[in-house]
Each structure stands twice: as C-alpha cells, then as structure tokens.
Coordinates of C-alpha atoms in Angstrom, one line a residue:
Chain A
M1 CA 57.1 55.0 -34.5
K2 CA 59.4 57.4 -36.4
A3 CA 61.4 54.5 -37.8
A4 CA 58.3 52.8 -39.1
V5 CA 56.9 56.0 -40.6
D6 CA 60.2 56.9 -42.2
S7 CA 60.6 53.4 -43.6
G8 CA 57.4 53.5 -45.5
A9 CA 54.7 52.0 -43.2
D10 CA 51.2 52.9 -44.3
A11 CA 49.9 52.9 -40.7
V12 CA 51.5 52.4 -37.3
Y13 CA 49.7 50.8 -34.3
L14 CA 50.4 52.5 -30.9
G15 CA 49.1 52.0 -27.4
F16 CA 48.8 54.0 -24.2
R17 CA 51.3 53.2 -21.4
D18 CA 48.9 51.1 -19.3
A19 CA 46.9 47.8 -19.3
T20 CA 44.5 49.0 -22.0
N21 CA 46.7 47.5 -24.8
A22 CA 48.2 44.0 -25.3
R23 CA 51.8 45.1 -25.3
N24 CA 51.9 46.5 -21.8
F25 CA 55.6 46.1 -21.2
P26 CA 58.0 48.4 -19.4
G27 CA 59.6 51.1 -21.5
L28 CA 57.0 50.8 -24.3
N29 CA 54.0 52.8 -25.4
F30 CA 52.9 56.4 -25.4
S31 CA 51.7 59.1 -22.9
R32 CA 48.8 61.2 -24.0
A33 CA 51.1 64.0 -25.1
E34 CA 53.4 61.6 -26.9
L35 CA 50.4 60.3 -28.8
E36 CA 49.4 63.8 -30.0
H37 CA 53.0 64.3 -31.3
A38 CA 53.0 60.9 -33.0
I39 CA 49.8 61.7 -34.8
D40 CA 51.2 65.0 -36.1
Y41 CA 54.5 63.3 -37.2
A42 CA 52.7 60.5 -39.0
H43 CA 50.0 62.6 -40.6
D44 CA 52.7 65.1 -41.9
R45 CA 54.2 62.1 -43.7
N46 CA 51.0 60.6 -45.0
C47 CA 51.0 57.8 -42.5
K48 CA 48.0 56.7 -40.3
I49 CA 48.0 56.1 -36.6
F50 CA 45.9 53.2 -35.2
L51 CA 45.4 53.1 -31.4
A52 CA 45.3 49.7 -29.9
I53 CA 42.9 49.3 -26.9
N54 CA 42.8 45.6 -27.2
T55 CA 42.7 44.1 -23.7
F56 CA 39.5 43.3 -21.9
P57 CA 38.3 46.0 -19.4
E58 CA 38.5 44.9 -15.8
A59 CA 35.1 44.2 -14.1
G60 CA 34.1 47.2 -12.1
N61 CA 36.9 49.4 -13.6
A62 CA 36.0 50.3 -17.1
A63 CA 37.2 54.0 -16.7
P64 CA 40.8 53.5 -18.0
W65 CA 39.5 51.8 -21.2
H66 CA 36.7 54.3 -21.8
S67 CA 39.1 57.2 -21.3
A68 CA 41.6 55.6 -23.7
V69 CA 38.8 55.4 -26.4
D70 CA 37.6 59.0 -25.6
D71 CA 41.2 60.4 -25.8
G72 CA 42.1 58.5 -28.9
A73 CA 38.9 60.0 -30.6
A74 CA 39.7 63.5 -29.3
F75 CA 43.3 63.4 -30.6
G76 CA 42.2 62.2 -34.0
V77 CA 43.6 58.8 -34.4
D78 CA 42.7 57.2 -37.7
A79 CA 41.3 54.1 -36.2
I80 CA 41.1 52.2 -32.9
I81 CA 41.6 48.5 -32.6
L82 CA 39.4 46.7 -30.1
A83 CA 38.7 43.2 -28.8
D84 CA 36.0 43.5 -26.1
V85 CA 32.3 43.4 -27.0
G86 CA 31.4 45.8 -24.3
L87 CA 34.1 48.3 -25.3
L88 CA 33.0 48.0 -29.0
A89 CA 29.4 48.7 -27.9
Y90 CA 30.7 51.8 -25.9
T91 CA 32.7 53.1 -28.8
A92 CA 30.1 52.5 -31.5
S93 CA 27.6 54.4 -29.4
K94 CA 29.8 57.2 -28.1
H95 CA 32.0 57.8 -31.2
P96 CA 30.1 56.4 -34.2
D97 CA 32.4 58.1 -36.7
L98 CA 35.6 56.8 -35.2
R99 CA 36.8 54.0 -37.5
R100 CA 36.9 50.6 -35.6
H101 CA 39.2 47.7 -36.4
L102 CA 38.8 44.3 -34.7
S103 CA 41.9 43.1 -32.8
V104 CA 43.3 39.6 -33.3
Q105 CA 42.5 39.2 -29.6
A106 CA 38.8 39.0 -30.5
S107 CA 39.6 35.6 -32.2
A108 CA 37.1 36.2 -35.0
S109 CA 38.1 33.2 -37.1
N110 CA 35.0 32.6 -39.2
P111 CA 32.5 34.6 -41.4
E112 CA 29.6 34.5 -38.9
A113 CA 31.8 36.0 -36.1
I114 CA 33.1 38.7 -38.5
R115 CA 29.6 39.5 -39.8
F116 CA 28.5 39.9 -36.1
Y117 CA 31.2 42.5 -35.4
Q118 CA 30.4 44.3 -38.7
E119 CA 26.6 44.4 -38.2
E120 CA 26.6 45.2 -34.5
F121 CA 29.5 47.6 -34.3
D122 CA 30.3 48.7 -37.9
V123 CA 33.8 47.3 -37.7
K124 CA 35.7 48.1 -40.9
R125 CA 38.7 45.8 -40.7
V126 CA 39.4 42.5 -38.9
V127 CA 42.8 41.2 -37.9
L128 CA 42.6 37.5 -38.5
P129 CA 43.8 35.0 -35.9
R130 CA 46.9 33.2 -36.6
V131 CA 45.0 29.9 -36.7
L132 CA 43.9 30.0 -40.4
T133 CA 45.6 28.4 -43.4
L134 CA 46.1 30.4 -46.6
P135 CA 43.2 28.6 -48.4
E136 CA 40.9 29.2 -45.3
I137 CA 41.9 32.9 -45.4
S138 CA 41.0 33.0 -49.1
A139 CA 37.6 31.3 -48.5
L140 CA 36.9 33.6 -45.6
N141 CA 37.6 36.7 -47.5
R142 CA 35.1 35.7 -50.2
E143 CA 32.4 35.5 -47.5
I144 CA 33.0 38.8 -45.6
Q145 CA 32.3 42.4 -46.4
V146 CA 35.1 44.0 -44.4
E147 CA 38.8 44.4 -44.9
S148 CA 41.1 41.8 -43.5
E149 CA 44.6 42.1 -42.1
V150 CA 47.1 39.3 -41.2
F151 CA 50.4 39.1 -39.3
V152 CA 53.4 38.6 -41.6
F153 CA 56.4 39.1 -39.4
G154 CA 57.3 38.8 -35.7
G155 CA 56.1 36.7 -32.8
L156 CA 53.9 33.6 -33.3
C157 CA 51.1 32.9 -30.9
V158 CA 50.4 29.2 -31.3
M159 CA 47.2 29.4 -29.3
A160 CA 44.1 31.1 -30.6
E161 CA 44.7 34.7 -29.5
G162 CA 42.5 36.2 -26.8
R163 CA 41.6 32.6 -25.7
C164 CA 44.8 31.7 -23.9
A165 CA 45.2 31.8 -20.1
L166 CA 48.5 30.0 -19.9
S167 CA 50.4 33.1 -18.9
S168 CA 48.0 33.9 -16.0
Y169 CA 48.0 30.3 -15.0
V170 CA 51.8 30.5 -14.5
T171 CA 52.4 34.1 -13.6
G172 CA 49.1 35.6 -12.6
Q173 CA 49.3 38.1 -15.5
S174 CA 47.7 37.5 -19.0
P175 CA 47.3 39.1 -22.4
N176 CA 43.6 39.5 -21.9
T177 CA 43.6 41.2 -18.5
N178 CA 47.1 42.8 -18.1
G179 CA 48.3 43.1 -21.7
V180 CA 51.3 40.9 -21.1
C181 CA 52.4 37.3 -21.9
S182 CA 55.2 35.6 -20.0
P183 CA 56.1 38.9 -18.4
A184 CA 59.8 39.7 -17.6
C185 CA 59.1 40.2 -13.9
A186 CA 58.4 36.5 -13.7
V187 CA 61.6 35.4 -15.6
R188 CA 64.7 34.1 -14.0
Y189 CA 67.8 32.6 -15.5
E190 CA 69.8 30.4 -13.2
D191 CA 73.4 29.3 -13.9
E192 CA 73.8 25.8 -12.5
G193 CA 77.4 25.4 -13.8
D194 CA 76.8 22.7 -16.4
R195 CA 73.6 24.3 -17.7
L196 CA 71.6 27.5 -17.7
V197 CA 68.0 27.2 -16.6
S198 CA 65.3 29.6 -17.7
R199 CA 62.3 29.8 -15.5
L200 CA 58.9 31.5 -15.6
A201 CA 57.6 31.9 -12.0
D202 CA 57.9 28.5 -10.5
F203 CA 58.3 26.5 -13.7
T204 CA 61.4 25.5 -15.7
I205 CA 60.7 26.5 -19.3
N206 CA 64.0 25.4 -20.9
T207 CA 67.7 24.5 -20.2
F208 CA 70.7 25.4 -22.2
A209 CA 74.2 23.9 -22.5
P210 CA 77.2 26.2 -21.9
G211 CA 77.6 28.5 -24.9
E212 CA 74.2 27.8 -26.2
A213 CA 72.1 30.9 -26.9
A214 CA 69.5 31.1 -24.2
G215 CA 66.1 32.3 -25.5
Y216 CA 63.4 34.2 -23.6
P217 CA 61.2 31.8 -21.7
T218 CA 57.9 32.4 -23.5
L219 CA 56.0 29.6 -22.0
C220 CA 54.5 28.0 -25.2
K221 CA 58.1 28.0 -26.8
G222 CA 59.6 25.9 -24.0
R223 CA 60.7 22.3 -23.8
F224 CA 58.6 19.9 -21.8
I225 CA 58.1 16.2 -21.2
A226 CA 54.9 14.5 -22.5
N227 CA 54.2 10.9 -23.5
G228 CA 57.7 10.0 -22.2
K229 CA 59.5 12.3 -24.6
T230 CA 61.2 15.7 -24.2
S231 CA 60.3 18.2 -26.9
Y232 CA 59.2 21.6 -27.9
L233 CA 55.7 20.3 -27.4
F234 CA 53.8 23.4 -28.4
E235 CA 56.2 25.2 -30.7
D236 CA 59.9 25.5 -31.4
P237 CA 61.6 28.8 -30.6
V238 CA 60.6 30.2 -34.0
S239 CA 59.3 33.5 -35.2
L240 CA 56.7 34.2 -37.9
N241 CA 57.8 35.2 -41.4
A242 CA 55.4 35.1 -44.3
A243 CA 57.6 37.2 -46.6
T244 CA 57.5 34.6 -49.4
M245 CA 53.6 34.5 -49.2
L246 CA 52.9 38.2 -49.9
Q247 CA 51.5 37.6 -53.4
D248 CA 49.5 34.6 -52.2
L249 CA 48.1 36.7 -49.4
A250 CA 47.2 39.5 -51.8
A251 CA 45.5 37.0 -54.0
A252 CA 43.6 35.7 -51.0
G253 CA 42.1 39.2 -50.6
V254 CA 44.1 40.4 -47.6
S255 CA 44.2 44.2 -47.3
G256 CA 46.7 44.8 -44.5
L257 CA 50.0 43.2 -43.6
K258 CA 50.9 43.5 -40.0
I259 CA 54.5 43.6 -38.7
E260 CA 55.2 43.2 -35.0
G261 CA 57.2 46.3 -34.1
R262 CA 56.2 47.5 -30.6
Q263 CA 58.6 45.3 -28.7
R264 CA 61.5 45.9 -31.1
G265 CA 64.3 48.4 -31.6
K266 CA 64.5 51.2 -34.2
A267 CA 67.0 49.4 -36.4
Y268 CA 64.9 46.2 -36.5
V269 CA 61.7 48.2 -37.3
A270 CA 63.5 50.2 -40.0
K271 CA 65.0 47.1 -41.6
V272 CA 61.8 45.0 -41.6
V273 CA 59.5 47.7 -42.7
T274 CA 61.9 48.8 -45.5
S275 CA 62.1 45.2 -46.7
F276 CA 58.4 44.6 -46.8
R277 CA 57.8 48.1 -48.4
R278 CA 60.2 47.2 -51.2
S279 CA 58.7 43.8 -51.6
I280 CA 55.1 45.1 -51.9
D281 CA 56.1 47.9 -54.3
S282 CA 57.9 45.5 -56.6
T283 CA 55.6 42.8 -57.9
H284 CA 58.3 40.2 -58.3
D285 CA 61.3 38.6 -56.7
S286 CA 60.2 39.0 -53.1
N287 CA 62.6 36.2 -52.0
V288 CA 65.5 38.7 -52.0
E289 CA 63.8 40.4 -49.1
V290 CA 63.6 37.2 -47.1
D291 CA 67.4 37.0 -47.1
D292 CA 67.6 40.6 -45.9
L293 CA 65.4 39.7 -42.9
I294 CA 67.5 36.8 -41.6
S295 CA 69.9 39.2 -39.8
V296 CA 67.1 40.6 -37.6
T297 CA 65.5 37.4 -36.6
E298 CA 68.1 36.9 -33.9
G299 CA 69.2 33.4 -35.1
Q300 CA 65.7 32.1 -34.7
R301 CA 64.3 29.8 -37.2
R302 CA 61.4 31.1 -39.2
T303 CA 58.0 29.6 -39.9
A304 CA 54.9 30.5 -41.9
G305 CA 52.9 29.2 -39.0
A306 CA 49.3 28.2 -39.6
Y307 CA 49.3 29.7 -43.1
D308 CA 51.0 26.4 -44.1
K309 CA 48.5 23.6 -43.4
T310 CA 51.2 21.1 -42.3
W311 CA 51.9 23.4 -39.3
R312 CA 48.9 22.0 -37.5
Chain B
M1 CA 19.2 27.2 -4.2
S2 CA 22.2 26.3 -6.2
H3 CA 22.1 25.0 -9.7
L4 CA 24.6 22.3 -10.6
V5 CA 25.7 22.0 -14.2
L6 CA 27.6 19.1 -15.7
G7 CA 29.9 20.5 -18.4
P8 CA 30.4 18.7 -21.7
V9 CA 32.9 15.8 -21.8
L10 CA 36.0 17.6 -23.0
F11 CA 38.0 14.4 -23.8
N12 CA 37.9 11.8 -26.6
W13 CA 36.2 8.8 -25.0
P14 CA 35.1 5.7 -26.9
P15 CA 31.4 6.3 -28.0
E16 CA 29.9 3.6 -25.8
K17 CA 31.8 4.8 -22.8
W18 CA 30.6 8.3 -23.5
R19 CA 27.0 7.0 -23.8
D20 CA 27.2 4.9 -20.6
F21 CA 28.7 7.8 -18.7
Y22 CA 25.7 9.9 -19.4
F23 CA 23.3 7.0 -18.7
R24 CA 24.8 6.7 -15.2
I25 CA 24.6 10.5 -14.7
A26 CA 20.9 10.3 -15.7
D27 CA 20.2 7.5 -13.3
E28 CA 22.3 8.4 -10.3
A29 CA 23.6 12.0 -10.3
D30 CA 22.0 14.9 -8.4
L31 CA 22.5 17.5 -11.1
D32 CA 20.2 20.1 -12.5
T33 CA 21.6 20.6 -16.0
V34 CA 23.8 18.5 -18.2
C35 CA 25.7 19.7 -21.3
V36 CA 25.8 17.2 -24.2
G37 CA 28.0 17.8 -27.2
E38 CA 31.5 18.5 -28.5
V39 CA 33.4 21.7 -27.7
V40 CA 37.1 20.9 -28.3
C41 CA 37.6 19.1 -31.7
S42 CA 35.2 18.9 -34.6
K43 CA 36.8 15.6 -35.8
R44 CA 35.5 13.8 -32.7
L45 CA 31.8 14.6 -33.0
P46 CA 30.9 12.0 -35.7
F47 CA 31.9 9.1 -33.4
F48 CA 29.3 9.7 -30.7
A49 CA 26.7 11.8 -32.7
D50 CA 24.4 8.8 -33.1
Y51 CA 24.2 8.3 -29.4
I52 CA 23.2 11.9 -28.6
P53 CA 19.4 11.4 -29.0
E54 CA 19.2 8.5 -26.6
V55 CA 21.5 10.2 -24.1
I56 CA 19.3 13.3 -24.1
E57 CA 16.1 11.2 -23.8
R58 CA 17.5 9.4 -20.8
L59 CA 18.7 12.6 -19.1
Q60 CA 15.3 14.3 -19.7
S61 CA 13.5 11.4 -18.3
A62 CA 15.5 11.9 -15.2
N63 CA 14.4 15.6 -15.0
K64 CA 17.8 17.0 -16.1
K65 CA 17.7 20.1 -18.2
I66 CA 19.8 19.9 -21.4
I67 CA 22.3 22.3 -22.9
M68 CA 23.9 21.6 -26.3
P69 CA 27.2 23.4 -26.6
T70 CA 28.8 24.6 -29.8
L71 CA 32.5 24.3 -30.7
A72 CA 34.9 26.8 -29.2
L73 CA 37.1 27.4 -32.3
I74 CA 35.6 27.5 -35.8
M75 CA 38.0 27.7 -38.7
N76 CA 36.4 26.1 -41.7
K77 CA 33.1 25.5 -43.5
R78 CA 32.5 22.1 -41.8
E79 CA 32.9 23.6 -38.4
M80 CA 30.7 26.6 -39.3
E81 CA 28.0 24.2 -40.5
S82 CA 28.1 22.3 -37.2
V83 CA 27.5 25.6 -35.3
R84 CA 24.7 26.6 -37.8
S85 CA 22.9 23.3 -37.3
I86 CA 23.2 23.3 -33.5
T87 CA 22.1 26.9 -33.2
A88 CA 19.2 26.2 -35.6
L89 CA 17.8 23.7 -33.1
D90 CA 14.2 24.5 -32.3
E91 CA 13.6 22.3 -29.2
P92 CA 11.8 24.2 -26.4
D93 CA 13.4 22.0 -23.8
I94 CA 17.0 22.3 -25.0
L95 CA 19.1 25.5 -24.7
V96 CA 22.1 26.0 -26.9
E97 CA 25.4 27.2 -25.4
A98 CA 27.5 29.6 -27.4
N99 CA 31.2 29.0 -27.1
D100 CA 32.3 31.3 -29.9
I101 CA 31.0 34.8 -30.8
S102 CA 29.6 33.4 -34.1
A103 CA 27.1 31.3 -32.1
T104 CA 26.0 34.2 -30.0
S105 CA 25.3 36.0 -33.3
L106 CA 23.3 33.1 -34.7
L107 CA 21.3 32.8 -31.4
K108 CA 20.5 36.5 -31.3
G109 CA 17.0 37.2 -29.9
R110 CA 16.5 33.7 -28.7
P111 CA 17.0 32.3 -25.2
H112 CA 20.4 30.6 -24.9
T113 CA 23.4 30.2 -22.7
V114 CA 27.0 31.4 -23.1
G115 CA 29.9 29.0 -22.2
P116 CA 33.3 29.7 -20.7
F117 CA 35.1 30.1 -24.1
V118 CA 33.4 33.4 -24.9
N119 CA 35.3 36.4 -23.4
V120 CA 33.1 37.9 -20.8
Y121 CA 35.3 40.0 -18.5
N122 CA 33.1 43.0 -17.6
E123 CA 29.7 44.6 -17.2
G124 CA 29.7 46.0 -20.7
T125 CA 30.0 42.6 -22.4
L126 CA 27.7 41.0 -19.8
D127 CA 24.9 43.5 -20.5
Y128 CA 25.3 43.2 -24.3
L129 CA 25.1 39.4 -24.2
A130 CA 22.1 39.5 -21.8
R131 CA 20.3 41.8 -24.3
N132 CA 21.2 39.4 -27.0
G133 CA 19.3 36.6 -25.3
A134 CA 21.8 35.0 -22.9
Q135 CA 20.0 33.5 -19.9
S136 CA 23.1 32.3 -18.1
I137 CA 26.8 32.9 -18.7
C138 CA 29.6 30.6 -17.5
L139 CA 32.4 33.0 -16.9
P140 CA 35.9 32.6 -18.4
I141 CA 38.3 30.5 -16.2
E142 CA 40.6 33.5 -15.7
L143 CA 38.1 35.6 -13.7
G144 CA 39.0 35.7 -10.0
L145 CA 36.8 36.4 -7.0
S146 CA 37.3 40.2 -7.2
S147 CA 36.0 40.4 -10.8
I148 CA 33.1 38.0 -10.1
S149 CA 32.2 40.1 -7.0
A150 CA 32.1 43.2 -9.3
L151 CA 29.8 41.4 -11.8
A152 CA 27.5 39.2 -9.8
P153 CA 25.4 41.7 -7.7
N154 CA 23.9 43.5 -10.7
S155 CA 24.2 40.8 -13.3
P156 CA 21.4 40.8 -15.8
T157 CA 21.8 37.1 -16.3
E158 CA 22.5 34.1 -14.1
L159 CA 26.3 33.6 -13.7
E160 CA 28.0 30.3 -13.7
V161 CA 31.5 29.5 -12.4
F162 CA 33.7 26.6 -13.6
A163 CA 34.1 24.8 -10.2
F164 CA 35.5 21.3 -10.7
G165 CA 38.0 19.6 -13.1
R166 CA 41.1 20.4 -15.1
M167 CA 40.9 24.0 -16.2
P168 CA 40.7 24.6 -19.9
L169 CA 43.4 27.2 -20.5
A170 CA 43.9 27.6 -24.2
I171 CA 42.8 26.3 -27.6
S172 CA 44.8 26.1 -30.8
A173 CA 44.5 25.3 -34.5
R174 CA 47.4 22.9 -33.9
C175 CA 46.9 19.5 -32.3
Y176 CA 49.5 18.9 -29.6
H177 CA 48.4 15.3 -29.0
A178 CA 49.2 14.6 -32.7
R179 CA 52.4 16.6 -32.5
A180 CA 53.5 14.6 -29.4
H181 CA 53.0 11.4 -31.4
G182 CA 54.8 12.7 -34.5
L183 CA 51.6 13.2 -36.4
H184 CA 49.8 16.2 -38.0
K185 CA 46.2 17.2 -37.1
D186 CA 44.8 16.1 -40.5
S187 CA 46.2 12.5 -40.0
C188 CA 46.0 12.4 -36.2
Q189 CA 44.8 8.8 -35.9
F190 CA 42.7 10.2 -33.0
V191 CA 45.6 9.6 -30.6
C192 CA 43.9 11.9 -28.0
D193 CA 41.8 8.8 -27.2
K194 CA 44.9 7.4 -25.4
D195 CA 44.5 9.9 -22.6
P196 CA 40.8 10.0 -21.3
D197 CA 41.7 12.7 -18.8
G198 CA 44.3 14.5 -20.9
M199 CA 48.0 13.9 -21.5
N200 CA 50.2 15.0 -18.6
V201 CA 52.9 17.6 -19.5
D202 CA 55.8 18.0 -17.1
T203 CA 58.7 20.4 -17.0
L204 CA 62.3 19.2 -17.7
E205 CA 62.6 18.8 -13.9
H206 CA 59.6 16.5 -13.9
Q207 CA 57.4 19.0 -12.2
P208 CA 53.7 18.5 -13.1
F209 CA 52.8 21.5 -15.3
L210 CA 50.0 21.2 -17.8
A211 CA 47.8 18.7 -19.6
V212 CA 47.1 18.4 -23.3
N213 CA 43.7 17.4 -24.8
G214 CA 44.1 17.5 -28.5
V215 CA 44.0 21.1 -29.6
Q216 CA 43.2 22.2 -26.0
T217 CA 45.7 22.9 -23.2
M218 CA 44.6 22.4 -19.6
S219 CA 45.9 22.8 -16.1
H220 CA 47.7 19.8 -14.7
G221 CA 45.9 20.2 -11.4
F222 CA 42.1 19.9 -10.9
V223 CA 40.3 23.0 -9.6
D224 CA 38.0 22.3 -6.7
L225 CA 36.0 25.2 -5.5
T226 CA 34.1 23.5 -2.6
S227 CA 35.8 25.9 -0.2
S228 CA 34.8 29.0 -2.3
L229 CA 31.1 28.0 -2.7
D230 CA 29.9 30.0 0.3
D231 CA 31.7 33.2 -0.9
L232 CA 30.4 32.7 -4.4
Q233 CA 26.8 32.0 -3.3
E234 CA 26.9 35.0 -1.0
I235 CA 27.7 37.4 -3.9
G236 CA 25.0 35.9 -6.0
V237 CA 26.6 33.1 -8.1
Q238 CA 24.2 30.2 -8.1
R239 CA 25.4 28.0 -11.0
F240 CA 28.4 25.8 -10.6
R241 CA 30.0 23.8 -13.5
L242 CA 31.5 20.4 -12.8
S243 CA 33.7 19.1 -15.7
P244 CA 33.5 15.4 -16.4
H245 CA 36.6 13.2 -15.9
D246 CA 37.3 9.5 -16.4
N247 CA 39.3 8.8 -13.2
V248 CA 36.7 10.6 -11.0
D249 CA 33.4 9.5 -9.6
M250 CA 31.3 12.4 -11.0
V251 CA 28.2 11.2 -9.1
Q252 CA 30.0 11.5 -5.8
V253 CA 31.5 14.9 -6.8
A254 CA 27.9 16.2 -7.7
A255 CA 26.6 14.9 -4.3
T256 CA 29.4 16.6 -2.5
Y257 CA 28.8 19.9 -4.2
R258 CA 25.1 19.7 -3.6
A259 CA 25.7 19.0 0.1
V260 CA 28.1 22.0 0.5
S261 CA 25.9 24.4 -1.5
E262 CA 22.9 23.5 0.8
G263 CA 24.9 23.9 4.0
L264 CA 24.7 20.2 4.7
M265 CA 28.4 19.6 4.6
D266 CA 31.4 21.6 5.9
P267 CA 33.5 22.9 2.9
I268 CA 36.7 21.8 4.5
E269 CA 35.4 18.4 5.1
A270 CA 34.1 18.3 1.5
H271 CA 37.5 19.2 0.0
S272 CA 39.2 16.6 2.2
L273 CA 36.6 14.0 1.1
I274 CA 37.3 14.8 -2.6
K275 CA 41.0 14.7 -2.1
M276 CA 40.9 11.4 -0.2
S277 CA 38.7 9.7 -2.8
M278 CA 41.1 10.8 -5.6
P279 CA 44.6 10.4 -4.1
D280 CA 46.5 10.6 -7.4
I281 CA 45.1 14.1 -8.3
T282 CA 46.5 17.4 -7.3
F283 CA 43.8 19.9 -6.4
C284 CA 43.9 23.7 -6.4
S285 CA 41.6 26.7 -6.0
G286 CA 42.3 27.9 -9.5
Y287 CA 41.9 31.7 -10.0
M288 CA 39.9 32.1 -6.8
G289 CA 42.9 32.3 -4.5
D290 CA 45.2 35.3 -4.0
G291 CA 47.9 35.8 -6.5
I292 CA 49.1 33.1 -8.9
A293 CA 46.7 30.6 -10.1
C294 CA 47.2 27.0 -9.7
H295 CA 50.4 25.6 -8.2

C-alpha cells in the first residue's frame, strides 16, 4: 500500500483478511486496525482508499460481508467495490452516502447492465470486464452515465470474471465464493526426473523440461489436449499489459486505470505504478515505459488481451 | 409435485436436427417446461431462428410451458438488441429467462425467470430478484447442498437446480473451439458444430478434464442428481433442469427423473439405469457431494 501511495497512485484498493474480497490469499490483506492506519497514510498523501468487498456472500452467512461494509463505512474509506446484488442493496440502503463502485466480478459488460446498477444502487464507477475490445469500450462509454475503469497491467482472466467456476470444479474453492482462483493449497510440483509436473488438485496443468522455468499452475493457463493437439487451449502463460494503449483508453472515455498489485511485492508495485504515473503525466512517448516494465513481468509474454480484437 | 425443466440446447446443432429434437420432446417427453433459444453464442441464433415458432407451437400443443432464455454474455450492440427483443416479448404463455443482469433490468416488474448464469448466491440477491419479478430462479452451478438448504426453506421464488448434463462452468469473449482449430472468433467457420456434445479436453496425461463448447467451458463429466432428488425435494426445491445432449436419450432421462421425483423408482436404481444406458459417459454428483466437485 505504501509503495503504491508513494509511487503516485491516485487510489489503492484494499481488502480485509477474509473471504469477503477476491484476493483472499495467505499473507495478504488488512486487519481492521491496519485498514485504519492505511486510510490515514493514504489520505495524508492525497491518495484514496477503496475497499474491495467483491465476493458473493455465502447463503445463510451474510454477517462477515455486512460487517465489512459497515466497518469500511465507519473507518471512512473513499469507496467500496462490490459485485453482489444483495450486498449492493444492503449498502445502498444502510450507507447511502458511501460511494459505491461495481467490481469486475459483477460482469457488467453492456450499457443495460450498467444502467441497472446505476439506477438501482447509485453506483458511481464500473470496472469493465476484460472481455471487451477497445472499440466496444468506446461505444459503451458513450452510452453510460457513470465512470469506467479498466485493467491495464497484471493478471489476465480469460473467462468473463464472476462467471467462472473452473477453480471450484478442480479445487473446491472459487473466486466468487472463497475469493481465490487456483489456490496454492491445491498446487503440487512433482519432479519426475526428465520433467517437472505442475498439478492443481488431481489434474496435471503443465509439464516442464529440465531447466525450463516452471510457471504457477493457474488452470486456464495450462497445456491440454483437445482435437488431437496439445496446446495452451485457453491462454498462453501471458500477463496483461495495455501500457501502449493509454491514450486510446483515454480517448475511449475511460476514467480509471487499474494495476493489479495485491499479490505483488513492494518493488514490483513501486516500479509499475511509477511507470504508469510517468506515462499518464507525460502526454507522449509512452512506449519508453513499456520497456521499463519488462523486468517485472517475470519473463512472461505480454498481451493486450481482449482490448485487441484478434485476441478472441 | 416436481417440475421438470428441459434447459436450452447449449450446443451448435444443425437447424433441422435442433427442430426435430424439440418435435420429439413435444411428442414423447414427460416434461413440464421447455427452454427454447440460444444462451451461449449470438452467432448461432440466425441458423435456427426460423424454426422457433413451429417448435414453440408443437411444444405448446403438447401442454409444455415455454421459457425463452436470453444470452449469457452481452458485449456488443447486436447482442444487446437480441436481449432487448426477447425481453420485449409480450406473450402471456411464454416467460423470458434472464441470463445476464441486463435482462433482469429490462424485465423489471414483469413475471419472468432467472437462469443459472446470473449470480444468485444468497438471500439478499434472491429477495431482490423476487421483488424484481422473478417467479423462479435456476441457481448457479456452484451452489452446493448446504447453500441450497440455507436458501430454499424461505425462498420468495421457486428454486431450480441444474440436475443433468455437462455443467456449464465458464463463459468467455474468446472462442476456444475456434482457437483449437487455429481460427479466430470472427472467422470461426462455426467449427463448434463438429462436437454436438462439446469438444473433450484432456490433461497432458490423457485424463479427461473439461469440455469446450465455443465460448463456453463445461465439465467433462455429466452431473446426474437422481440420488440427490430426495434431499433437494425435502428442503423445498421442486424444479429440476435437464440439459439436452446429443448422445443421450433425453426422453428416457426425463422419464427417469419423473419416476424418482414421484417416489416410483429407487434413486440408486435410477442412477444405475442412466449409467448403463450411457456407458461412454462419466457421471458425477457435481457440487452436491462433499468437498471437491466433479472427479
């Protein structure tokens, strides 16, 4: 959080240390006391804190999600980011003045869905699913009355977010219910002498030759056999980088650029945020920043994902 | 009394085969409600759209209720228009099923149903959608027995559970059928028609894993909840969705579900019967079992 604030982020997303947010991984996230300190630190430096409560409350057990909303409001977060209709209804009725953003997990990919969240729950900003092309984002922004935000750097979900049960199918835990995808507790690497096998629960996700860098077995980035061929059927082990598209995204009416930082180290966050800050503040030559970012992408190839139509 | 629902055909079948499938369902299947329309890919709809009126007429003549589902993922004007035109339907005998929140918005204040592609995980969302006009809600595939048990007793709408067929697990902007054939979605040549029950996806160790149906990813195994019907009916779930497949006799599946739901057939016997009549298919209890889902 401090690295992001100090490097020039306008706002930082945080979550509580439980299943109420979609980055519920060990060693991440904030206690109540830590959140209060974080708000002070950020506000002293003219930076906003957005609280992510973007999983779907468990049936019969809404209390942890309601208390996350109530505590966020009491501590004075600048906005909360939500995905569940029931939780949006709760928040709009209990804390009408608390600014609400719509999480990418709500999968609001069209003007009618966004209008619904605006009219029913007074949502002020929507994070767009990573399914839309640049022209589609531009067309969408002309039809909606709220701010939009897009992912520009970090992981790339290839499925429509909030509508993917692949992780729970394999591991029993999913982004929607547990706030995790392909969780580490289900990962095993097995050295079979002539190859290293990465597994997620009972399934082989990839194999690597000796000396080959073994990536994390995120299940949609594995190699599988279909139609008689072995391939990265869903997606290559790439990460998202839309650094060369910042001007296009601004022209398309996008208000917020989102960098994935919550599963990353301080050095990574500082480097990426600094690069994007510089890029946005200078109106030209953003390609220089792209080269800067190669060192933090861990040798992974980069893609502009769905923003580029040929990705589909 | 249970209510058996035939879900929409999720696959890309030749239009005449699609029509004839529904004709046989109309004439022979013991089902209460039949869903007719395209949920997965907007590019497929034009092929069979002309057959929809005669299919609906035949089903209605056989006393089946009709549900018209909307697309699950709407990304462009053409898809949005499709949702607008279906939700604008003013036919007293046809209910529209919302599969995206945009459709629930357009159907506000009118009786409709909600399909399994809208995220309904808890009482708050259930109550909201009921007030919005939902008469029945097919719960997302991910909900297990404990969640359904928490929702069903006080549910303001009828609840439906996806009971038979490959489980729809994810949807994407990208077409994996096209990608597997070296094509892009825009020039896909409709290669998803090569796999009328989905394209099998195996791990590198040839372990059956998933199935691809165009932009949709499904389970490799088929869920069969015959052995959970008693539990589900006891907690108040009355609607069961059977998802159409090509290599399956759906008339027989419907008859088996009817017999079990009315206590006329032992659930274990029913599951064995289904397994025996479809020896090439792996069956599972999906998210109803303890722990990990379907393998």
